Amino acid sequence: VYIWDMDETLILLKSLLDGTYAGVFNGMKDTKKGFEIGKHWENHILRVCDEFFFYEVIENYNEPYLDALSEYDDGRDLSNYDFSNDGFDDANKRKLAYRHRSIAEKYSQGLHKVLDQQMIKLWNDLYSLTDSYTGGWLSSAHALLEQQSINVLVTSGSLVPSLAKCLLYRLDDVIVYSSWEVGKLQCFSWIKERFPNVRFCVIGDGTEECAAAETMRWPFIKIDIRPYRFPGLTMEMVQSYIDVIY
């Protein structure tokens, strides 16, 4: 099982917005262009969150994973359910569970089911522009994921925006956990329970996932713009890290 961090590992966003990514290249990258690309991604993420994932309503009710509220879900048919007039409040776990089930269904179907053709073109063009600007970072990271049978993403961001990012950055085949409130070590423990008797490898850019991996005695591969790791990281390199620990 491969456990991935999201931001600045599989995707680039913060480093585009604050100029960190361009700064590494000593003037060879246009910082303003990187910022503009990042702002376009921010707008897309917010739009998906608000229009399709109920984010304006459930922003303050972060859960660590999509089916965390499944015990409150009575399985009601939601095809004609009126989410906008159901009197949702923070005391009603069942109605929150309904929203999570609806999000899960949209997540599994992908954005092509909910976006119109104009938005799909804008999205695809932005992905291509970003991949070109970053020297193939997105496509090479995606290609590495495709070589694995089980990929789990543990993000320090809240769950719903992270799901939107996954869809927009073409990472919709991954299982997502949010460590926003529980921490990455707790998420790693849940993942170990979910996938017993297998080997694990953690890939990320932060100190928290590194420390959590060390506690779990799992191999950790650090992604950093210096050295340039996407493209560059290969399965042979990943396997070498795994072999050292196991």
Backbone as CSV, one residue per row, in Angstrom:
resi,resn,N_x,N_y,N_z,CA_x,CA_y,CA_z,C_x,C_y,C_z
1,VAL,0.849,-1.180,0.000,0.000,0.000,0.000,0.892,1.240,0.000
2,TYR,0.648,2.143,-0.915,1.429,3.365,-1.021,0.613,4.521,-0.461
3,ILE,1.160,5.196,0.545,0.486,6.301,1.218,1.152,7.601,0.787
4,TRP,0.364,8.469,0.184,0.885,9.690,-0.417,0.391,10.926,0.327
5,ASP,1.243,11.917,0.450,0.813,13.255,0.824,0.301,13.924,-0.448
6,MET,-0.569,14.923,-0.309,-1.116,15.579,-1.497,-0.310,16.820,-1.893
7,ASP,-0.465,17.876,-1.113,0.070,19.171,-1.519,1.588,19.190,-1.509
8,GLU,2.143,19.665,-2.611,3.578,19.753,-2.860,4.228,18.377,-2.968
9,THR,3.410,17.347,-3.116,3.923,16.008,-3.413,3.299,15.545,-4.721
10,LEU,2.033,15.155,-4.678,1.360,14.747,-5.910,0.925,15.952,-6.746
11,ILE,0.599,17.047,-6.064,0.204,18.257,-6.783,1.052,19.427,-6.308
12,LEU,1.065,20.472,-7.109,1.713,21.716,-6.714,0.653,22.813,-6.694
13,LEU,0.575,23.552,-5.609,-0.363,24.671,-5.527,0.231,25.794,-4.678
14,LYS,0.500,25.506,-3.419,1.040,26.540,-2.525,2.349,27.115,-3.063
15,SER,3.224,26.259,-3.576,4.522,26.729,-4.058,4.389,27.546,-5.347
16,LEU,3.287,27.351,-6.074,3.017,28.196,-7.232,2.546,29.572,-6.776
17,LEU,1.657,29.570,-5.776,1.069,30.827,-5.304,2.087,31.714,-4.594
18,ASP,2.992,31.119,-3.807,3.939,31.938,-3.051,5.289,32.113,-3.754
19,GLY,5.428,31.538,-4.950,6.645,31.720,-5.731,7.790,30.796,-5.358
20,THR,7.554,29.899,-4.392,8.619,28.991,-3.966,9.092,28.102,-5.104
21,TYR,8.139,27.599,-5.885,8.508,26.706,-6.980,9.389,27.428,-7.992
22,ALA,8.933,28.590,-8.458,9.700,29.328,-9.458,11.056,29.763,-8.900
23,GLY,11.103,30.089,-7.594,12.334,30.582,-6.994,13.480,29.599,-7.047
24,VAL,13.162,28.310,-7.062,14.198,27.276,-7.101,14.981,27.326,-8.410
25,PHE,14.356,27.847,-9.459,14.955,27.783,-10.791,15.740,29.036,-11.167
26,ASN,15.970,29.910,-10.165,16.876,31.054,-10.348,16.557,31.879,-11.585
27,GLY,15.308,32.269,-11.719,14.898,33.139,-12.815,14.492,32.424,-14.089
28,MET,14.620,31.105,-14.147,14.267,30.362,-15.359,12.766,30.099,-15.453
29,LYS,12.053,30.271,-14.346,10.603,30.116,-14.346,9.956,31.467,-14.073
30,ASP,8.847,31.740,-14.771,8.103,32.985,-14.612,7.256,32.892,-13.344
31,THR,7.630,33.626,-12.298,6.923,33.572,-11.022,5.479,34.035,-11.165
32,LYS,5.245,35.088,-11.948,3.898,35.610,-12.149,3.008,34.579,-12.833
33,LYS,3.552,33.877,-13.803,2.780,32.846,-14.488,2.408,31.719,-13.524
34,GLY,3.347,31.330,-12.679,3.063,30.306,-11.684,1.953,30.731,-10.738
35,PHE,1.990,31.995,-10.303,0.954,32.524,-9.424,-0.408,32.499,-10.113
36,GLU,-0.446,32.920,-11.370,-1.709,32.933,-12.108,-2.265,31.522,-12.268
37,ILE,-1.395,30.552,-12.531,-1.832,29.153,-12.633,-2.426,28.700,-11.295
38,GLY,-1.746,29.035,-10.202,-2.241,28.663,-8.886,-3.597,29.265,-8.576
39,LYS,-3.811,30.524,-8.937,-5.101,31.178,-8.687,-6.211,30.512,-9.493
40,HIS,-5.909,30.107,-10.710,-6.919,29.388,-11.515,-7.303,28.075,-10.836
41,TRP,-6.314,27.362,-10.299,-6.616,26.117,-9.586,-7.469,26.392,-8.358
42,GLU,-7.141,27.427,-7.615,-7.934,27.791,-6.438,-9.393,28.028,-6.809
43,ASN,-9.608,28.754,-7.890,-10.979,29.056,-8.324,-11.728,27.789,-8.702
44,HIS,-11.057,26.885,-9.424,-11.695,25.617,-9.803,-12.051,24.787,-8.569
45,ILE,-11.127,24.732,-7.618,-11.350,23.935,-6.410,-12.549,24.465,-5.635
46,LEU,-12.603,25.782,-5.448,-13.718,26.383,-4.713,-15.041,26.174,-5.436
47,ARG,-15.015,26.248,-6.751,-16.251,26.057,-7.505,-16.773,24.628,-7.340
48,VAL,-15.903,23.651,-7.473,-16.328,22.250,-7.301,-16.850,22.027,-5.885
49,CYS,-16.131,22.565,-4.891,-16.557,22.407,-3.498,-17.953,22.967,-3.265
50,ASP,-18.182,24.175,-3.746,-19.444,24.855,-3.459,-20.603,24.339,-4.307
51,GLU,-20.348,24.046,-5.577,-21.441,23.670,-6.470,-21.828,22.200,-6.362
52,PHE,-20.895,21.345,-6.012,-21.173,19.910,-6.061,-20.961,19.186,-4.728
53,PHE,-20.223,19.799,-3.790,-19.844,19.106,-2.563,-20.372,19.776,-1.298
54,PHE,-21.388,20.654,-1.415,-22.061,21.245,-0.249,-21.117,21.984,0.690
55,TYR,-20.017,22.507,0.177,-18.973,22.991,1.073,-19.407,24.196,1.907
56,GLU,-20.248,25.063,1.358,-20.708,26.219,2.120,-21.474,25.791,3.367
57,VAL,-22.107,24.628,3.295,-22.930,24.139,4.403,-22.110,23.313,5.392
58,ILE,-21.201,22.482,4.874,-20.506,21.520,5.756,-19.049,21.872,6.014
59,GLU,-18.655,23.091,5.674,-17.253,23.498,5.832,-16.744,23.288,7.251
60,ASN,-17.593,23.503,8.242,-17.160,23.407,9.638,-17.295,22.012,10.232
61,TYR,-17.670,21.034,9.404,-17.875,19.671,9.896,-16.945,18.699,9.188
62,ASN,-15.651,18.903,9.369,-14.687,18.033,8.688,-14.678,16.640,9.307
63,GLU,-14.623,15.638,8.432,-14.497,14.249,8.856,-13.184,13.694,8.295
64,PRO,-12.607,12.668,8.934,-11.308,12.168,8.472,-11.375,11.349,7.190
65,TYR,-12.562,10.794,6.846,-12.717,10.047,5.600,-14.198,10.004,5.237
66,LEU,-14.501,9.659,4.006,-15.853,9.824,3.483,-16.906,8.995,4.195
67,ASP,-16.589,7.767,4.575,-17.612,6.932,5.204,-17.523,6.941,6.725
68,ALA,-16.941,7.986,7.294,-16.811,8.082,8.747,-18.175,8.161,9.436
69,LEU,-19.207,8.601,8.702,-20.541,8.752,9.288,-21.513,7.680,8.804
70,SER,-20.985,6.618,8.242,-21.857,5.601,7.646,-22.837,4.986,8.647
71,GLU,-22.466,4.959,9.926,-23.360,4.376,10.929,-24.640,5.194,11.098
72,TYR,-24.612,6.468,10.702,-25.791,7.328,10.816,-26.650,7.311,9.554
73,ASP,-26.154,6.702,8.495,-26.849,6.694,7.199,-27.821,5.526,7.146
74,ASP,-29.101,5.828,6.961,-30.122,4.774,6.921,-30.350,4.220,5.522
75,GLY,-29.532,4.671,4.547,-29.629,4.134,3.203,-30.747,4.695,2.361
76,ARG,-31.345,5.762,2.774,-32.458,6.380,2.039,-32.062,6.718,0.601
77,ASP,-32.991,6.532,-0.327,-32.772,6.905,-1.727,-32.647,8.430,-1.811
78,LEU,-31.532,8.911,-2.327,-31.275,10.350,-2.377,-31.467,10.948,-3.764
79,SER,-31.992,10.166,-4.699,-32.095,10.635,-6.083,-32.983,11.871,-6.207
80,ASN,-34.006,11.984,-5.372,-34.886,13.156,-5.407,-34.870,13.923,-4.083
81,TYR,-33.822,13.718,-3.327,-33.732,14.350,-2.003,-33.412,15.835,-2.153
82,ASP,-34.114,16.672,-1.403,-33.927,18.123,-1.473,-32.931,18.569,-0.404
83,PHE,-31.652,18.567,-0.771,-30.611,18.932,0.189,-30.737,20.385,0.647
84,SER,-31.233,21.252,-0.213,-31.268,22.677,0.120,-32.371,23.037,1.114
85,ASN,-33.331,22.138,1.317,-34.448,22.448,2.204,-34.712,21.339,3.227
86,ASP,-33.669,20.665,3.662,-33.890,19.554,4.598,-33.621,19.939,6.057
87,GLY,-33.373,21.240,6.287,-33.175,21.698,7.658,-31.902,21.184,8.298
88,PHE,-30.846,21.056,7.505,-29.579,20.534,8.029,-29.020,21.423,9.128
89,ASP,-28.563,20.806,10.212,-27.808,21.512,11.237,-26.787,20.544,11.836
90,ASP,-25.915,21.085,12.690,-24.802,20.283,13.187,-25.228,19.155,14.121
91,ALA,-26.484,19.177,14.567,-26.943,18.125,15.466,-27.440,16.890,14.719
92,ASN,-27.627,17.039,13.405,-28.217,15.948,12.639,-27.153,15.205,11.850
93,LYS,-26.600,14.159,12.449,-25.552,13.374,11.806,-26.079,12.637,10.571
94,ARG,-27.345,12.277,10.587,-27.901,11.530,9.454,-27.889,12.386,8.185
95,LYS,-28.290,13.650,8.318,-28.311,14.529,7.148,-26.893,14.856,6.669
96,LEU,-25.952,14.915,7.591,-24.549,15.097,7.202,-24.039,13.844,6.493
97,ALA,-24.468,12.675,6.987,-24.082,11.414,6.345,-24.640,11.334,4.926
98,TYR,-25.854,11.848,4.723,-26.436,11.883,3.378,-25.541,12.690,2.441
99,ARG,-25.068,13.809,2.908,-24.216,14.673,2.077,-22.898,13.982,1.756
100,HIS,-22.357,13.288,2.722,-21.119,12.560,2.469,-21.337,11.426,1.466
101,ARG,-22.492,10.775,1.543,-22.772,9.704,0.570,-22.915,10.288,-0.835
102,SER,-23.567,11.433,-0.936,-23.706,12.080,-2.236,-22.349,12.499,-2.795
103,ILE,-21.487,13.041,-1.928,-20.135,13.419,-2.346,-19.365,12.187,-2.813
104,ALA,-19.488,11.095,-2.068,-18.781,9.858,-2.421,-19.205,9.358,-3.793
105,GLU,-20.497,9.460,-4.094,-20.994,9.013,-5.397,-20.431,9.871,-6.518
106,LYS,-20.404,11.177,-6.319,-19.855,12.078,-7.334,-18.350,11.868,-7.487
107,TYR,-17.690,11.624,-6.365,-16.244,11.384,-6.408,-15.928,10.127,-7.211
108,SER,-16.731,9.092,-7.017,-16.488,7.835,-7.728,-16.812,7.950,-9.215
109,GLN,-17.739,8.834,-9.567,-18.134,9.004,-10.971,-17.164,9.889,-11.746
110,GLY,-16.537,10.852,-11.056,-15.613,11.765,-11.721,-16.292,13.034,-12.197
111,LEU,-15.479,14.051,-12.476,-16.018,15.363,-12.823,-16.673,15.417,-14.192
112,HIS,-16.338,14.478,-15.077,-16.966,14.497,-16.398,-18.474,14.306,-16.311
113,LYS,-18.946,13.777,-15.189,-20.381,13.570,-15.007,-21.102,14.838,-14.567
114,VAL,-20.360,15.788,-14.003,-21.023,16.966,-13.442,-20.625,18.284,-14.118
115,LEU,-19.483,18.344,-14.790,-19.061,19.572,-15.453,-19.571,19.636,-16.883
116,ASP,-19.863,20.844,-17.359,-20.254,20.994,-18.757,-19.009,21.003,-19.636
117,GLN,-19.218,20.966,-20.937,-18.096,20.843,-21.867,-17.143,22.032,-21.809
118,GLN,-17.692,23.219,-21.584,-16.833,24.398,-21.487,-15.904,24.299,-20.283
119,MET,-16.460,23.884,-19.137,-15.642,23.748,-17.933,-14.619,22.626,-18.079
120,ILE,-15.002,21.541,-18.747,-14.069,20.436,-18.961,-12.883,20.891,-19.800
121,LYS,-13.156,21.713,-20.821,-12.067,22.221,-21.659,-11.138,23.134,-20.845
122,LEU,-11.722,24.035,-20.048,-10.911,24.922,-19.220,-10.047,24.120,-18.252
123,TRP,-10.640,23.109,-17.673,-9.943,22.232,-16.718,-8.800,21.489,-17.396
124,ASN,-9.065,20.876,-18.546,-8.029,20.142,-19.263,-6.898,21.058,-19.718
125,ASP,-7.261,22.257,-20.187,-6.245,23.214,-20.621,-5.365,23.643,-19.450
126,LEU,-5.985,23.854,-18.277,-5.216,24.253,-17.102,-4.282,23.142,-16.653
127,TYR,-4.761,21.911,-16.697,-3.914,20.776,-16.326,-2.699,20.713,-17.257
128,SER,-2.938,20.838,-18.555,-1.835,20.785,-19.521,-0.858,21.939,-19.320
129,LEU,-1.390,23.137,-19.069,-0.544,24.310,-18.840,0.322,24.116,-17.596
130,THR,-0.285,23.604,-16.529,0.442,23.377,-15.283,1.516,22.315,-15.466
131,ASP,1.166,21.240,-16.174,2.123,20.166,-16.394,3.308,20.653,-17.215
132,SER,3.022,21.503,-18.202,4.097,22.063,-19.018,4.980,22.994,-18.188
133,TYR,4.362,23.850,-17.395,5.108,24.814,-16.575,6.006,24.108,-15.560
134,THR,5.538,22.978,-15.037,6.289,22.259,-13.992,7.137,21.125,-14.545
135,GLY,7.309,21.068,-15.848,8.177,20.060,-16.438,7.645,18.647,-16.324
136,GLY,6.319,18.506,-16.312,5.715,17.179,-16.259,5.492,16.649,-14.858
137,TRP,5.463,17.537,-13.848,5.294,17.095,-12.454,3.998,16.306,-12.275
138,LEU,2.883,16.855,-12.775,1.582,16.216,-12.550,1.485,14.881,-13.279
139,SER,1.841,14.856,-14.531,1.688,13.635,-15.320,2.644,12.537,-14.846
140,SER,3.849,12.901,-14.421,4.785,11.874,-13.967,4.360,11.314,-12.608
141,ALA,3.808,12.171,-11.739,3.278,11.680,-10.464,2.101,10.748,-10.708
142,HIS,1.237,11.135,-11.636,0.073,10.304,-11.959,0.505,8.963,-12.547
143,ALA,1.510,8.995,-13.392,1.998,7.757,-14.005,2.555,6.804,-12.956
144,LEU,3.204,7.356,-11.933,3.738,6.508,-10.860,2.606,5.865,-10.064
145,LEU,1.540,6.621,-9.813,0.387,6.057,-9.109,-0.246,4.916,-9.893
146,GLU,-0.267,5.054,-11.199,-0.909,4.028,-12.034,-0.192,2.690,-11.964
147,GLN,1.058,2.701,-11.518,1.823,1.453,-11.410,1.517,0.696,-10.121
148,GLN,0.733,1.317,-9.217,0.425,0.687,-7.930,-1.035,0.218,-7.917
149,SER,-1.298,-0.844,-7.190,-2.669,-1.347,-7.096,-3.469,-0.633,-6.020
150,ILE,-2.803,-0.211,-4.935,-3.510,0.475,-3.845,-2.766,1.754,-3.487
151,ASN,-3.437,2.891,-3.700,-2.888,4.187,-3.337,-3.835,4.862,-2.351
152,VAL,-3.279,5.317,-1.227,-4.053,6.032,-0.217,-3.428,7.411,-0.037
153,LEU,-4.270,8.429,-0.024,-3.780,9.787,0.136,-4.153,10.285,1.531
154,VAL,-3.167,10.750,2.282,-3.406,11.336,3.604,-2.984,12.798,3.538
155,THR,-3.954,13.696,3.666,-3.685,15.115,3.521,-3.932,15.852,4.825
156,SER,-3.154,16.885,5.072,-3.373,17.716,6.254,-4.497,18.715,6.024
157,GLY,-4.984,18.811,4.784,-6.112,19.675,4.488,-7.430,19.030,4.889
158,SER,-8.509,19.805,4.875,-9.812,19.251,5.198,-10.296,18.362,4.052
159,LEU,-11.229,17.483,4.348,-11.576,16.394,3.442,-12.193,16.861,2.132
160,VAL,-13.211,17.706,2.201,-13.962,18.054,0.990,-13.101,18.783,-0.040
161,PRO,-12.357,19.847,0.315,-11.473,20.464,-0.680,-10.419,19.498,-1.220
162,SER,-9.974,18.570,-0.381,-8.978,17.591,-0.825,-9.567,16.656,-1.873
163,LEU,-10.823,16.269,-1.695,-11.496,15.445,-2.700,-11.642,16.208,-4.012
164,ALA,-11.981,17.492,-3.913,-12.087,18.317,-5.120,-10.741,18.408,-5.828
165,LYS,-9.670,18.577,-5.051,-8.328,18.618,-5.642,-8.009,17.304,-6.350
166,CYS,-8.340,16.189,-5.704,-8.060,14.886,-6.315,-8.724,14.771,-7.677
167,LEU,-9.985,15.154,-7.750,-10.705,15.065,-9.023,-10.084,15.989,-10.065
168,LEU,-9.817,17.221,-9.677,-9.298,18.195,-10.636,-7.886,17.860,-11.107
169,TYR,-7.089,17.273,-10.221,-5.719,16.906,-10.585,-5.619,15.458,-11.086
170,ARG,-6.782,14.879,-11.422,-6.854,13.532,-12.022,-6.304,12.447,-11.104
171,LEU,-6.591,12.574,-9.821,-6.159,11.590,-8.828,-7.361,10.895,-8.205
172,ASP,-8.417,10.711,-8.968,-9.687,10.247,-8.419,-9.746,8.747,-8.146
173,ASP,-8.658,8.037,-8.344,-8.640,6.616,-8.017,-8.069,6.341,-6.626
174,VAL,-7.747,7.382,-5.870,-7.103,7.185,-4.576,-8.123,7.252,-3.440
175,ILE,-7.829,6.537,-2.359,-8.596,6.621,-1.123,-8.052,7.802,-0.337
176,VAL,-8.938,8.636,0.222,-8.494,9.880,0.850,-8.816,9.900,2.346
177,TYR,-7.793,10.257,3.138,-7.962,10.507,4.567,-7.512,11.940,4.858
178,SER,-8.259,12.624,5.730,-7.874,13.959,6.180,-7.336,13.889,7.599
179,SER,-6.114,14.364,7.783,-5.510,14.373,9.115,-5.699,15.721,9.814
180,TRP,-6.547,16.558,9.249,-6.772,17.936,9.719,-6.936,18.006,11.236
181,GLU,-7.748,17.112,11.799,-8.041,17.161,13.232,-7.422,15.992,14.004
182,VAL,-7.155,14.888,13.343,-6.719,13.680,14.064,-5.220,13.411,13.960
183,GLY,-4.540,14.055,13.014,-3.106,13.834,12.842,-2.810,12.667,11.913
184,LYS,-1.646,12.664,11.329,-1.306,11.652,10.331,-1.008,10.289,10.951
185,LEU,-0.501,10.280,12.161,-0.241,8.995,12.803,-1.541,8.219,13.003
186,GLN,-2.600,8.911,13.416,-3.891,8.245,13.569,-4.391,7.711,12.231
187,CYS,-4.250,8.505,11.186,-4.673,8.059,9.847,-3.872,6.833,9.412
188,PHE,-2.576,6.850,9.668,-1.742,5.699,9.307,-2.207,4.445,10.052
189,SER,-2.591,4.611,11.312,-3.068,3.469,12.095,-4.356,2.911,11.508
190,TRP,-5.272,3.794,11.098,-6.516,3.342,10.454,-6.215,2.589,9.157
191,ILE,-5.267,3.112,8.406,-4.927,2.475,7.130,-4.341,1.088,7.366
192,LYS,-3.511,0.967,8.392,-2.943,-0.341,8.719,-4.040,-1.341,9.088
193,GLU,-5.064,-0.880,9.818,-6.195,-1.742,10.165,-7.001,-2.113,8.921
194,ARG,-7.103,-1.167,8.007,-7.879,-1.393,6.785,-7.198,-2.384,5.853
195,PHE,-5.868,-2.367,5.842,-5.103,-3.244,4.961,-4.112,-4.067,5.798
196,PRO,-4.581,-5.109,6.459,-3.694,-5.901,7.311,-2.745,-6.784,6.493
197,ASN,-1.602,-7.084,7.086,-0.664,-8.063,6.534,-0.118,-7.682,5.157
198,VAL,0.112,-6.380,4.945,0.758,-5.922,3.706,1.905,-4.992,4.080
199,ARG,2.724,-4.649,3.088,3.815,-3.705,3.298,3.345,-2.297,2.924
200,PHE,3.943,-1.304,3.562,3.542,0.083,3.340,4.757,0.921,2.960
201,CYS,4.480,1.983,2.210,5.513,2.963,1.892,4.853,4.341,1.875
202,VAL,5.477,5.308,2.570,4.937,6.664,2.675,5.775,7.598,1.815
203,ILE,5.092,8.452,1.048,5.777,9.388,0.157,5.187,10.772,0.391
204,GLY,6.020,11.725,0.794,5.511,13.056,1.083,6.617,14.074,1.212
205,ASP,6.216,15.309,1.589,7.193,16.392,1.673,7.311,16.980,3.072
206,GLY,6.483,16.509,4.018,6.430,17.159,5.320,7.046,16.358,6.450
207,THR,7.281,17.044,7.578,7.883,16.406,8.748,6.886,15.517,9.473
208,GLU,5.580,15.855,9.424,4.600,15.069,10.175,4.464,13.665,9.609
209,GLU,4.358,13.553,8.276,4.243,12.215,7.696,5.547,11.422,7.852
210,CYS,6.673,12.140,7.867,7.957,11.471,8.097,8.016,10.878,9.504
211,ALA,7.619,11.679,10.490,7.634,11.209,11.884,6.649,10.065,12.089
212,ALA,5.456,10.179,11.459,4.451,9.129,11.594,4.938,7.832,10.958
213,ALA,5.598,7.938,9.810,6.133,6.746,9.150,7.209,6.084,10.009
214,GLU,8.049,6.892,10.639,9.087,6.342,11.512,8.468,5.603,12.703
215,THR,7.398,6.179,13.259,6.712,5.532,14.378,6.125,4.186,13.955
216,MET,5.583,4.145,12.739,4.988,2.911,12.222,6.045,1.941,11.690
217,ARG,7.297,2.423,11.629,8.408,1.643,11.062,8.165,1.307,9.590
218,TRP,7.698,2.331,8.876,7.471,2.215,7.439,8.516,3.062,6.706
219,PRO,8.893,2.672,5.504,9.814,3.510,4.723,9.166,4.836,4.344
220,PHE,9.970,5.886,4.319,9.493,7.218,3.954,10.387,7.793,2.868
221,ILE,9.747,8.282,1.810,10.475,8.920,0.709,10.106,10.390,0.695
222,LYS,11.090,11.258,0.815,10.831,12.697,0.865,10.830,13.291,-0.540
223,ILE,9.740,13.993,-0.855,9.628,14.715,-2.124,9.992,16.171,-1.871
224,ASP,10.829,16.722,-2.724,11.248,18.103,-2.559,11.531,18.674,-3.939
225,ILE,11.219,19.947,-4.098,11.563,20.612,-5.360,13.072,20.567,-5.555
226,ARG,13.810,20.573,-4.436,15.262,20.406,-4.461,15.599,19.107,-3.746
227,PRO,16.075,18.069,-4.305,16.201,17.860,-5.756,14.844,17.659,-6.410
228,TYR,14.820,17.860,-7.686,13.588,17.788,-8.464,13.133,16.333,-8.530
229,ARG,11.998,15.992,-7.896,11.618,14.602,-7.749,10.518,14.143,-8.691
230,PHE,9.704,15.037,-9.211,8.726,14.681,-10.246,8.941,15.613,-11.426
231,PRO,9.294,15.110,-12.596,9.645,13.710,-12.838,11.029,13.397,-12.258
232,GLY,11.288,12.137,-12.090,12.575,11.723,-11.537,12.440,10.537,-10.614
233,LEU,11.403,10.539,-9.785,11.178,9.407,-8.905,10.645,8.231,-9.712
234,THR,11.261,7.078,-9.582,10.853,5.891,-10.330,10.476,4.778,-9.374
235,MET,9.819,3.760,-9.894,9.454,2.617,-9.068,10.688,1.880,-8.556
236,GLU,11.755,1.902,-9.321,12.996,1.273,-8.878,13.524,1.963,-7.624
237,MET,13.444,3.309,-7.609,13.874,4.060,-6.439,12.966,3.776,-5.248
238,VAL,11.655,3.738,-5.493,10.697,3.449,-4.423,10.965,2.065,-3.835
239,GLN,11.190,1.098,-4.710,11.415,-0.262,-4.246,12.688,-0.378,-3.420
240,SER,13.681,0.419,-3.752,14.931,0.389,-2.984,14.716,0.858,-1.553
241,TYR,13.865,1.877,-1.375,13.528,2.330,-0.031,12.793,1.238,0.737
242,ILE,11.846,0.586,0.064,11.051,-0.472,0.705,11.948,-1.628,1.123
243,ASP,12.872,-2.005,0.251,13.755,-3.140,0.538,14.648,-2.888,1.746
244,VAL,15.052,-1.628,1.952,15.900,-1.286,3.087,15.170,-1.531,4.408
245,ILE,13.878,-1.178,4.459,13.100,-1.295,5.699,12.606,-2.716,5.906
246,TYR,12.143,-3.358,4.834,11.541,-4.690,4.967,12.535,-5.812,4.699
